[in-house]
GROMACS .gro file of C-alpha atoms in nm:
model
  440
    1MET     CA    1   9.024  -0.112   1.055
    2ALA     CA    2   8.825  -0.077   1.351
    3ARG     CA    3   8.556  -0.317   1.468
    4ALA     CA    4   8.195  -0.263   1.502
    5ASP     CA    5   8.091  -0.254   1.806
    6SER     CA    6   7.789  -0.504   1.789
    7THR     CA    7   7.581  -0.352   2.092
    8TRP     CA    8   7.471  -0.064   1.955
    9MET     CA    9   7.499  -0.148   1.565
   10GLU     CA   10   7.224  -0.465   1.616
   11HIS     CA   11   7.036  -0.267   1.842
   12ILE     CA   12   6.983   0.001   1.537
   13ILE     CA   13   6.986  -0.257   1.281
   14ALA     CA   14   6.701  -0.445   1.420
   15THR     CA   15   6.488  -0.157   1.458
   16VAL     CA   16   6.522  -0.099   1.119
   17LYS     CA   17   6.454  -0.407   1.047
   18GLU     CA   18   6.138  -0.414   1.247
   19ARG     CA   19   6.000  -0.123   1.005
   20VAL     CA   20   6.082  -0.247   0.655
   21ASP     CA   21   6.073  -0.507   0.433
   22ALA     CA   22   6.376  -0.835   0.499
   23ARG     CA   23   6.514  -0.738   0.165
   24VAL     CA   24   6.588  -0.370   0.236
   25GLY     CA   25   6.696  -0.451   0.573
   26GLU     CA   26   6.962  -0.657   0.462
   27VAL     CA   27   7.078  -0.391   0.190
   28PHE     CA   28   7.074  -0.167   0.476
   29GLU     CA   29   7.292  -0.403   0.754
   30ASP     CA   30   7.532  -0.482   0.452
   31CYS     CA   31   7.578  -0.081   0.415
   32PHE     CA   32   7.544  -0.013   0.715
   33VAL     CA   33   7.820  -0.237   0.898
   34ASN     CA   34   8.048  -0.191   0.573
   35THR     CA   35   8.138   0.185   0.664
   36ILE     CA   36   8.233   0.102   0.993
   37SER     CA   37   8.403  -0.278   0.983
   38SER     CA   38   8.606  -0.169   0.672
   39THR     CA   39   8.676   0.232   0.645
   40ILE     CA   40   8.792   0.336   0.926
   41GLU     CA   41   9.125   0.304   1.123
   42ARG     CA   42   9.148   0.464   1.513
   43TYR     CA   43   9.519   0.655   1.627
   44ASP     CA   44   9.693   0.692   1.978
   45ASP     CA   45   9.554   1.083   1.946
   46GLY     CA   46   9.189   0.957   1.932
   47SER     CA   47   9.183   1.114   1.549
   48ALA     CA   48   8.989   0.858   1.266
   49PHE     CA   49   9.123   0.823   0.894
   50VAL     CA   50   8.874   0.710   0.681
   51LEU     CA   51   8.922   0.536   0.366
   52THR     CA   52   8.678   0.671   0.057
   53GLY     CA   53   8.606   0.303  -0.058
   54ASP     CA   54   8.883   0.167  -0.332
   55ILE     CA   55   9.103   0.489  -0.272
   56PRO     CA   56   9.344   0.474  -0.018
   57ALA     CA   57   9.330   0.850   0.114
   58MET     CA   58   9.024   1.029   0.341
   59TRP     CA   59   8.860   1.324   0.144
   60LEU     CA   60   8.695   1.594   0.348
   61ARG     CA   61   8.393   1.600   0.201
   62ASP     CA   62   8.313   1.176   0.142
   63SER     CA   63   8.413   1.132   0.515
   64THR     CA   64   8.149   1.354   0.674
   65TRP     CA   65   7.861   1.215   0.422
   66GLN     CA   66   7.998   0.867   0.558
   67MET     CA   67   7.968   0.977   0.873
   68ILE     CA   68   7.599   1.116   0.907
   69PRO     CA   69   7.410   0.809   0.919
   70TYR     CA   70   7.601   0.760   1.250
   71VAL     CA   71   7.537   1.092   1.352
   72HIS     CA   72   7.226   1.105   1.451
   73PHE     CA   73   7.293   0.835   1.745
   74SER     CA   74   7.571   0.994   1.914
   75GLY     CA   75   7.360   1.164   2.177
   76ASP     CA   76   7.233   0.853   2.287
   77TYR     CA   77   7.601   0.635   2.188
   78PRO     CA   78   7.857   0.783   2.331
   79GLU     CA   79   8.103   0.528   2.133
   80ILE     CA   80   7.947   0.693   1.823
   81ALA     CA   81   8.041   1.012   1.969
   82GLU     CA   82   8.370   0.959   2.030
   83LEU     CA   83   8.405   0.799   1.703
   84ILE     CA   84   8.252   1.088   1.502
   85GLY     CA   85   8.471   1.301   1.705
   86GLY     CA   86   8.767   1.117   1.642
   87VAL     CA   87   8.693   1.167   1.271
   88LEU     CA   88   8.603   1.553   1.300
   89GLN     CA   89   8.925   1.603   1.492
   90ARG     CA   90   9.135   1.462   1.171
   91GLN     CA   91   8.967   1.699   0.901
   92LEU     CA   92   9.038   2.016   1.094
   93MET     CA   93   9.376   1.857   1.155
   94TYR     CA   94   9.413   1.866   0.765
   95ILE     CA   95   9.217   2.228   0.702
   96ASP     CA   96   9.482   2.359   0.933
   97MET     CA   97   9.744   2.200   0.719
   98ASP     CA   98   9.587   2.300   0.367
   99PRO     CA   99   9.268   2.420   0.309
  100TYR     CA  100   9.276   2.431  -0.116
  101ALA     CA  101   9.344   2.012  -0.008
  102ASN     CA  102   9.037   1.803  -0.076
  103ALA     CA  103   9.195   1.462  -0.051
  104PHE     CA  104   9.444   1.324   0.246
  105ASN     CA  105   9.724   1.049   0.359
  106ALA     CA  106   9.671   0.885   0.679
  107GLU     CA  107  10.045   1.001   0.751
  108PRO     CA  108  10.343   1.187   0.553
  109ASN     CA  109  10.389   0.928   0.315
  110GLY     CA  110  10.370   1.132  -0.050
  111ALA     CA  111  10.092   0.885  -0.212
  112GLY     CA  112   9.824   1.083  -0.447
  113HIS     CA  113   9.918   1.301  -0.750
  114HIS     CA  114  10.231   1.454  -0.670
  115ASP     CA  115  10.323   1.565  -1.015
  116ASP     CA  116  10.003   1.813  -1.032
  117LEU     CA  117  10.143   2.180  -1.082
  118THR     CA  118  10.033   2.313  -0.741
  119GLU     CA  119  10.144   2.357  -0.371
  120MET     CA  120  10.146   1.955  -0.269
  121SER     CA  121  10.288   1.816   0.065
  122PRO     CA  122  10.318   1.458   0.200
  123TRP     CA  123  10.013   1.428   0.375
  124ILE     CA  124   9.783   1.570   0.032
  125TRP     CA  125   9.656   1.296  -0.196
  126GLU     CA  126   9.488   1.534  -0.420
  127ARG     CA  127   9.484   1.940  -0.367
  128LYS     CA  128   9.146   2.025  -0.599
  129TYR     CA  129   9.036   2.314  -0.430
  130GLU     CA  130   8.656   2.295  -0.377
  131VAL     CA  131   8.414   2.474  -0.130
  132ASP     CA  132   8.199   2.217  -0.069
  133SER     CA  133   8.559   1.975   0.077
  134LEU     CA  134   8.654   2.258   0.254
  135SER     CA  135   8.279   2.293   0.397
  136ALA     CA  136   8.186   1.927   0.492
  137PRO     CA  137   8.346   1.937   0.850
  138LEU     CA  138   8.147   2.220   0.969
  139PHE     CA  139   7.873   2.069   0.844
  140LEU     CA  140   7.954   1.738   1.048
  141ALA     CA  141   8.040   1.982   1.350
  142GLY     CA  142   7.666   2.128   1.377
  143HIS     CA  143   7.554   1.785   1.327
  144LEU     CA  144   7.773   1.633   1.560
  145TRP     CA  145   7.667   1.934   1.867
  146ASP     CA  146   7.303   1.927   1.764
  147ARG     CA  147   7.342   1.575   1.899
  148THR     CA  148   7.532   1.608   2.176
  149HIS     CA  149   7.550   1.923   2.274
  150GLU     CA  150   7.934   1.848   2.454
  151ASP     CA  151   8.228   2.046   2.261
  152ALA     CA  152   8.458   1.774   2.416
  153HIS     CA  153   8.533   1.702   2.002
  154LEU     CA  154   8.505   2.076   1.877
  155GLY     CA  155   8.797   2.176   2.042
  156GLY     CA  156   8.954   2.332   1.729
  157LEU     CA  157   8.631   2.438   1.556
  158GLU     CA  158   8.696   2.854   1.595
  159LYS     CA  159   8.989   2.800   1.459
  160ALA     CA  160   8.861   2.559   1.138
  161LEU     CA  161   8.626   2.868   1.129
  162GLU     CA  162   8.862   3.127   1.058
  163THR     CA  163   8.994   2.958   0.798
  164VAL     CA  164   8.709   2.866   0.599
  165VAL     CA  165   8.533   3.251   0.653
  166ASP     CA  166   8.941   3.351   0.569
  167VAL     CA  167   8.968   3.151   0.223
  168PHE     CA  168   8.625   3.184   0.128
  169ALA     CA  169   8.662   3.568   0.163
  170ARG     CA  170   8.943   3.547  -0.038
  171GLU     CA  171   8.780   3.346  -0.278
  172GLN     CA  172   8.518   3.572  -0.341
  173ARG     CA  173   8.799   3.759  -0.583
  174HIS     CA  174   8.985   3.485  -0.722
  175GLU     CA  175   9.199   3.709  -0.883
  176THR     CA  176   9.403   3.792  -0.528
  177SER     CA  177   9.407   3.432  -0.485
  178ASP     CA  178   9.743   3.272  -0.516
  179TYR     CA  179   9.594   2.924  -0.565
  180ARG     CA  180   9.693   2.657  -0.914
  181PHE     CA  181   9.623   2.385  -1.058
  182GLU     CA  182   9.751   2.160  -1.342
  183ARG     CA  183   9.741   1.829  -1.405
  184PRO     CA  184  10.012   1.745  -1.674
  185GLY     CA  185   9.880   1.505  -1.899
  186ALA     CA  186   9.518   1.492  -1.801
  187GLN     CA  187   9.301   1.283  -2.064
  188VAL     CA  188   9.012   1.485  -1.992
  189ALA     CA  189   9.014   1.920  -1.930
  190THR     CA  190   8.774   1.803  -1.623
  191GLU     CA  191   9.102   1.665  -1.458
  192THR     CA  192   9.299   2.030  -1.472
  193LEU     CA  193   9.216   2.415  -1.480
  194SER     CA  194   9.253   2.659  -1.774
  195HIS     CA  195   9.445   2.987  -1.749
  196GLY     CA  196   9.770   2.835  -1.628
  197GLY     CA  197   9.547   2.698  -1.409
  198LYS     CA  198   9.365   2.997  -1.254
  199GLY     CA  199   9.083   2.863  -1.412
  200ALA     CA  200   8.861   3.061  -1.657
  201PRO     CA  201   8.792   3.406  -1.574
  202VAL     CA  202   8.505   3.537  -1.293
  203GLY     CA  203   8.374   3.845  -1.233
  204TYR     CA  204   8.270   3.987  -0.892
  205THR     CA  205   7.913   3.826  -0.760
  206GLY     CA  206   7.896   3.808  -0.386
  207MET     CA  207   7.964   3.387  -0.399
  208THR     CA  208   8.323   3.209  -0.317
  209TRP     CA  209   8.452   3.120  -0.627
  210SER     CA  210   8.549   2.699  -0.611
  211GLY     CA  211   8.815   2.537  -0.919
  212PHE     CA  212   8.666   2.210  -0.828
  213ARG     CA  213   8.247   2.013  -0.837
  214PRO     CA  214   8.215   1.799  -0.572
  215SER     CA  215   8.296   1.517  -0.826
  216ASP     CA  216   8.639   1.588  -0.815
  217ASP     CA  217   8.566   1.750  -1.156
  218ALA     CA  218   8.682   2.148  -1.261
  219ASN     CA  219   8.382   2.382  -1.298
  220SER     CA  220   8.269   2.488  -1.607
  221TYR     CA  221   8.235   2.877  -1.424
  222GLY     CA  222   8.375   2.948  -1.149
  223TYR     CA  223   8.064   3.008  -0.905
  224ASN     CA  224   7.911   2.614  -0.882
  225VAL     CA  225   7.551   2.745  -0.696
  226PRO     CA  226   7.519   2.426  -0.464
  227GLY     CA  227   7.836   2.443  -0.363
  228ASN     CA  228   7.794   2.821  -0.283
  229ALA     CA  229   7.450   2.740  -0.148
  230PHE     CA  230   7.611   2.446   0.113
  231ALA     CA  231   7.880   2.740   0.218
  232VAL     CA  232   7.592   2.930   0.321
  233VAL     CA  233   7.423   2.674   0.586
  234VAL     CA  234   7.749   2.535   0.710
  235LEU     CA  235   7.909   2.891   0.816
  236ARG     CA  236   7.580   2.998   1.001
  237THR     CA  237   7.577   2.687   1.173
  238ALA     CA  238   7.924   2.743   1.236
  239ALA     CA  239   7.867   3.046   1.411
  240ARG     CA  240   7.561   2.939   1.620
  241VAL     CA  241   7.736   2.654   1.753
  242LEU     CA  242   8.028   2.865   1.862
  243GLU     CA  243   7.848   3.092   2.036
  244GLN     CA  244   7.606   2.803   2.182
  245MET     CA  245   7.954   2.652   2.297
  246ASN     CA  246   8.061   3.000   2.432
  247ALA     CA  247   7.731   3.086   2.621
  248ALA     CA  248   7.757   2.744   2.797
  249THR     CA  249   8.115   2.819   2.898
  250GLY     CA  250   8.080   3.215   2.961
  251ALA     CA  251   8.382   3.258   2.729
  252THR     CA  252   8.413   3.568   2.515
  253SER     CA  253   8.225   3.577   2.199
  254SER     CA  254   8.492   3.521   1.945
  255PRO     CA  255   8.471   3.829   1.608
  256VAL     CA  256   8.435   3.519   1.371
  257ILE     CA  257   8.093   3.443   1.468
  258SER     CA  258   8.029   3.777   1.339
  259ARG     CA  259   8.238   3.764   1.023
  260ALA     CA  260   8.142   3.405   0.913
  261ARG     CA  261   7.743   3.530   0.942
  262ASP     CA  262   7.787   3.856   0.743
  263LEU     CA  263   8.010   3.650   0.486
  264ALA     CA  264   7.727   3.403   0.467
  265ASP     CA  265   7.485   3.689   0.353
  266GLN     CA  266   7.708   3.811   0.127
  267ILE     CA  267   7.681   3.463  -0.059
  268SER     CA  268   7.346   3.393  -0.038
  269ALA     CA  269   7.275   3.722  -0.167
  270GLY     CA  270   7.496   3.654  -0.504
  271ILE     CA  271   7.320   3.304  -0.523
  272TYR     CA  272   6.967   3.468  -0.548
  273GLU     CA  273   7.111   3.759  -0.781
  274HIS     CA  274   7.349   3.544  -1.001
  275GLY     CA  275   7.268   3.222  -0.971
  276VAL     CA  276   6.901   3.250  -1.025
  277ILE     CA  277   6.799   3.229  -1.393
  278ASP     CA  278   6.499   3.246  -1.594
  279HIS     CA  279   6.417   2.913  -1.799
  280PRO     CA  280   6.197   2.940  -2.117
  281GLN     CA  281   6.011   2.579  -2.008
  282TRP     CA  282   6.068   2.622  -1.617
  283GLY     CA  283   6.080   2.931  -1.474
  284LYS     CA  284   6.300   3.100  -1.212
  285VAL     CA  285   6.549   2.819  -1.120
  286PHE     CA  286   6.860   2.763  -0.962
  287ALA     CA  287   7.149   2.767  -1.268
  288TYR     CA  288   7.439   2.494  -1.162
  289GLU     CA  289   7.721   2.704  -1.246
  290VAL     CA  290   7.790   3.088  -1.317
  291ASP     CA  291   8.090   3.346  -1.370
  292GLY     CA  292   7.962   3.705  -1.303
  293LEU     CA  293   8.023   3.767  -1.627
  294GLY     CA  294   7.666   3.627  -1.827
  295GLN     CA  295   7.749   3.278  -1.886
  296THR     CA  296   7.554   2.991  -1.682
  297LEU     CA  297   7.555   2.635  -1.661
  298THR     CA  298   7.205   2.470  -1.680
  299MET     CA  299   7.224   2.087  -1.534
  300ASP     CA  300   7.320   1.899  -1.286
  301ASP     CA  301   7.526   1.672  -1.113
  302ALA     CA  302   7.505   1.354  -0.891
  303ASN     CA  303   7.768   1.442  -0.666
  304MET     CA  304   7.617   1.623  -0.335
  305PRO     CA  305   7.543   1.916  -0.252
  306SER     CA  306   7.372   1.929  -0.577
  307LEU     CA  307   7.137   2.169  -0.726
  308LEU     CA  308   6.870   1.868  -0.603
  309SER     CA  309   6.987   1.838  -0.262
  310LEU     CA  310   6.916   2.156  -0.137
  311PRO     CA  311   6.653   2.097   0.092
  312TYR     CA  312   6.853   1.852   0.213
  313ILE     CA  313   7.130   2.025   0.309
  314GLY     CA  314   6.893   2.311   0.473
  315PHE     CA  315   6.930   2.591   0.214
  316LEU     CA  316   6.572   2.617   0.173
  317GLU     CA  317   6.230   2.391   0.225
  318ALA     CA  318   6.120   2.154   0.012
  319ASP     CA  319   5.830   2.342  -0.132
  320ASP     CA  320   6.043   2.635  -0.199
  321PRO     CA  321   5.934   2.749  -0.571
  322ILE     CA  322   6.233   2.829  -0.718
  323TYR     CA  323   6.312   2.447  -0.562
  324LEU     CA  324   6.080   2.337  -0.702
  325ASN     CA  325   6.106   2.449  -1.025
  326THR     CA  326   6.469   2.373  -1.024
  327ARG     CA  327   6.371   2.012  -0.885
  328ALA     CA  328   6.148   1.943  -1.197
  329MET     CA  329   6.414   2.061  -1.431
  330VAL     CA  330   6.734   1.871  -1.316
  331LEU     CA  331   6.465   1.573  -1.311
  332SER     CA  332   6.402   1.569  -1.637
  333ASP     CA  333   6.535   1.571  -2.018
  334THR     CA  334   6.663   1.937  -2.014
  335ASN     CA  335   6.967   1.829  -1.733
  336PRO     CA  336   7.146   1.686  -1.986
  337PHE     CA  337   7.285   1.434  -1.708
  338TYR     CA  338   6.953   1.284  -1.591
  339PHE     CA  339   6.855   0.917  -1.794
  340ASN     CA  340   6.593   0.715  -1.854
  341GLY     CA  341   6.639   0.358  -1.891
  342SER     CA  342   6.469   0.028  -1.830
  343ARG     CA  343   6.621  -0.046  -1.491
  344ALA     CA  344   6.619   0.338  -1.357
  345GLN     CA  345   6.654   0.655  -1.414
  346GLY     CA  346   6.788   0.920  -1.223
  347ILE     CA  347   7.075   1.157  -1.227
  348GLY     CA  348   7.402   1.074  -1.339
  349SER     CA  349   7.741   1.252  -1.376
  350PRO     CA  350   8.035   1.388  -1.653
  351HIS     CA  351   8.252   1.196  -1.414
  352THR     CA  352   8.142   0.873  -1.521
  353PRO     CA  353   8.025   0.710  -1.820
  354HIS     CA  354   7.744   0.795  -2.014
  355GLU     CA  355   7.409   0.710  -1.905
  356TYR     CA  356   7.502   0.538  -1.567
  357ILE     CA  357   7.284   0.670  -1.278
  358TRP     CA  358   7.401   0.732  -0.932
  359PRO     CA  359   7.276   0.602  -0.645
  360ILE     CA  360   7.374   0.858  -0.392
  361ALA     CA  361   7.167   1.128  -0.669
  362LEU     CA  362   6.814   0.883  -0.664
  363ALA     CA  363   6.919   0.793  -0.292
  364VAL     CA  364   6.885   1.220  -0.250
  365GLN     CA  365   6.617   1.253  -0.464
  366ALA     CA  366   6.370   1.048  -0.248
  367LEU     CA  367   6.549   1.240   0.081
  368THR     CA  368   6.401   1.517  -0.097
  369SER     CA  369   6.113   1.400  -0.190
  370THR     CA  370   5.734   1.510  -0.060
  371SER     CA  371   5.589   1.198  -0.239
  372ALA     CA  372   5.568   0.861  -0.062
  373HIS     CA  373   5.499   0.676  -0.340
  374GLU     CA  374   5.829   0.822  -0.510
  375VAL     CA  375   6.012   0.745  -0.193
  376ASP     CA  376   5.914   0.368  -0.206
  377GLN     CA  377   5.993   0.310  -0.599
  378ILE     CA  378   6.337   0.445  -0.501
  379ILE     CA  379   6.394   0.214  -0.235
  380ASP     CA  380   6.284  -0.047  -0.459
  381THR     CA  381   6.555   0.071  -0.712
  382LEU     CA  382   6.841   0.048  -0.486
  383ILE     CA  383   6.804  -0.247  -0.389
  384HIS     CA  384   6.741  -0.420  -0.704
  385THR     CA  385   7.041  -0.246  -0.879
  386THR     CA  386   7.319  -0.384  -0.680
  387GLY     CA  387   7.437  -0.602  -0.922
  388GLY     CA  388   7.379  -0.841  -0.690
  389THR     CA  389   7.681  -0.731  -0.493
  390GLY     CA  390   7.390  -0.647  -0.226
  391LEU     CA  391   7.603  -0.261  -0.145
  392MET     CA  392   7.586   0.041  -0.341
  393HIS     CA  393   7.837   0.132  -0.610
  394GLU     CA  394   7.938   0.542  -0.821
  395SER     CA  395   7.680   0.449  -1.068
  396PHE     CA  396   7.532   0.187  -1.303
  397HIS     CA  397   7.421   0.195  -1.654
  398LYS     CA  398   7.068   0.288  -1.666
  399ASP     CA  399   6.941  -0.064  -1.843
  400ASP     CA  400   7.211  -0.340  -1.680
  401ASP     CA  401   7.291  -0.236  -1.279
  402ALA     CA  402   7.559  -0.527  -1.371
  403LEU     CA  403   7.742  -0.259  -1.512
  404PHE     CA  404   7.890  -0.012  -1.230
  405THR     CA  405   8.151   0.159  -1.155
  406ARG     CA  406   8.342   0.148  -0.825
  407GLU     CA  407   8.276  -0.213  -0.647
  408TRP     CA  408   8.326  -0.055  -0.298
  409PHE     CA  409   8.188   0.332  -0.297
  410SER     CA  410   8.153   0.387   0.127
  411TRP     CA  411   7.961   0.712   0.059
  412ALA     CA  412   7.694   0.561  -0.161
  413ASN     CA  413   7.633   0.328   0.039
  414ALA     CA  414   7.612   0.592   0.396
  415MET     CA  415   7.362   0.739   0.169
  416PHE     CA  416   7.119   0.446   0.101
  417CYS     CA  417   7.161   0.405   0.506
  418GLU     CA  418   7.052   0.769   0.545
  419LEU     CA  419   6.766   0.708   0.324
  420VAL     CA  420   6.621   0.437   0.544
  421LEU     CA  421   6.671   0.544   0.866
  422ALA     CA  422   6.487   0.840   0.707
  423TYR     CA  423   6.189   0.613   0.555
  424CYS     CA  424   6.204   0.457   0.883
  425SER     CA  425   6.177   0.767   1.105
  426LEU     CA  426   6.517   0.751   1.272
  427THR     CA  427   6.655   1.043   1.159
  428GLN     CA  428   6.663   1.452   1.231
  429SER     CA  429   6.805   1.527   0.903
  430ASN     CA  430   6.569   1.878   0.882
  431ASP     CA  431   6.676   1.989   1.256
  432ILE     CA  432   6.980   2.205   1.072
  433SER     CA  433   6.808   2.274   0.770
  434ARG     CA  434   6.507   2.462   0.969
  435LYS     CA  435   6.783   2.661   1.172
  436GLU     CA  436   6.953   2.761   0.904
  437ALA     CA  437   6.708   2.822   0.629
  438SER     CA  438   6.531   3.067   0.929
  439ASN     CA  439   6.809   3.268   0.921
  440GLY     CA  440   6.848   3.312   0.514
   0.00000   0.00000   0.00000
């Protein structure tokens, strides 16, 4: 694995420790160093493979969020820009291989779920099609460009955007898609798709279909609203970045720029027409999933993008009235995956045991909060629910943080770092939010 460059890391860690109390600084340091020192493999072609943690595969989604705490400093430290550029290079390579896959191997070794009934290759660890997985590399590319304004690591962006637009447009009418996924012998229904691997029927909404959620669990209904919101943001982001890159070099504008923007507008309109519902208690709120045939799902999941994360990913502002209603709803008993215990209160997931809370969701709750008191409380909760390990976990029991899932989960470590950096005013997390939300 890559060894951490102590100079830039020590500077960032020292800056954080000057602005937080000792315990927060200690946990931040452990989490910040962990991803760089333990999950990254560099290759001679300049690319970088990122382990999700205790699973020997690279998720397009996870690897993006694993890099987000470092991207803020890529404009100041060329070595960070080079590292993140290497991660992006490998992500775009994987998209070119198969845009329907969510997780990949470091080499074509055939590891992973090769008994699944879908079009696998030796490079693929898992082929669960998720809108957010295909979107995440574009999000990382936007952040890298906005920090560095260098196109050295973005050579494959235009081709990747063309692929993403083609897939998202095709999946607006899922009946035309050849994608299928079944997991023989699946222990739970969320591990496979119904209807011969096609998934439950959907109607046209303008949104784009997804087989699986950011949790890797199967959708109940085909249109995941936060996933579609994320798609809107990244399509507009990638279009803007390509336009700026072309302007800087004098290159001819690419047709995919207008295609991406038009598609983003269609998806956004679909979200507001079909994904906003009237809740008897909370008023107008965003549903978590809909099918375009009248079925809606009222919940939120800890995995991001989530309804809770909509301001953070840049879809809307934190004071948006529909978002505020939605936030109140998902942080209440109305959400079947909101748990209130003696150690913590927060959002969990059907992906993990009942009454287990996710540190990722707690970090997102703080990152989208307008209350300094709430942020302070959540940071305090996070540093005191590590189960004595000093690192974040996938989830922990609401009454006993010694009961947790996944001892090593790099995405959770990264989101804690992102929260602390924002608390210390060391991020520019809202840059893309302001640019892309203003285009909505």
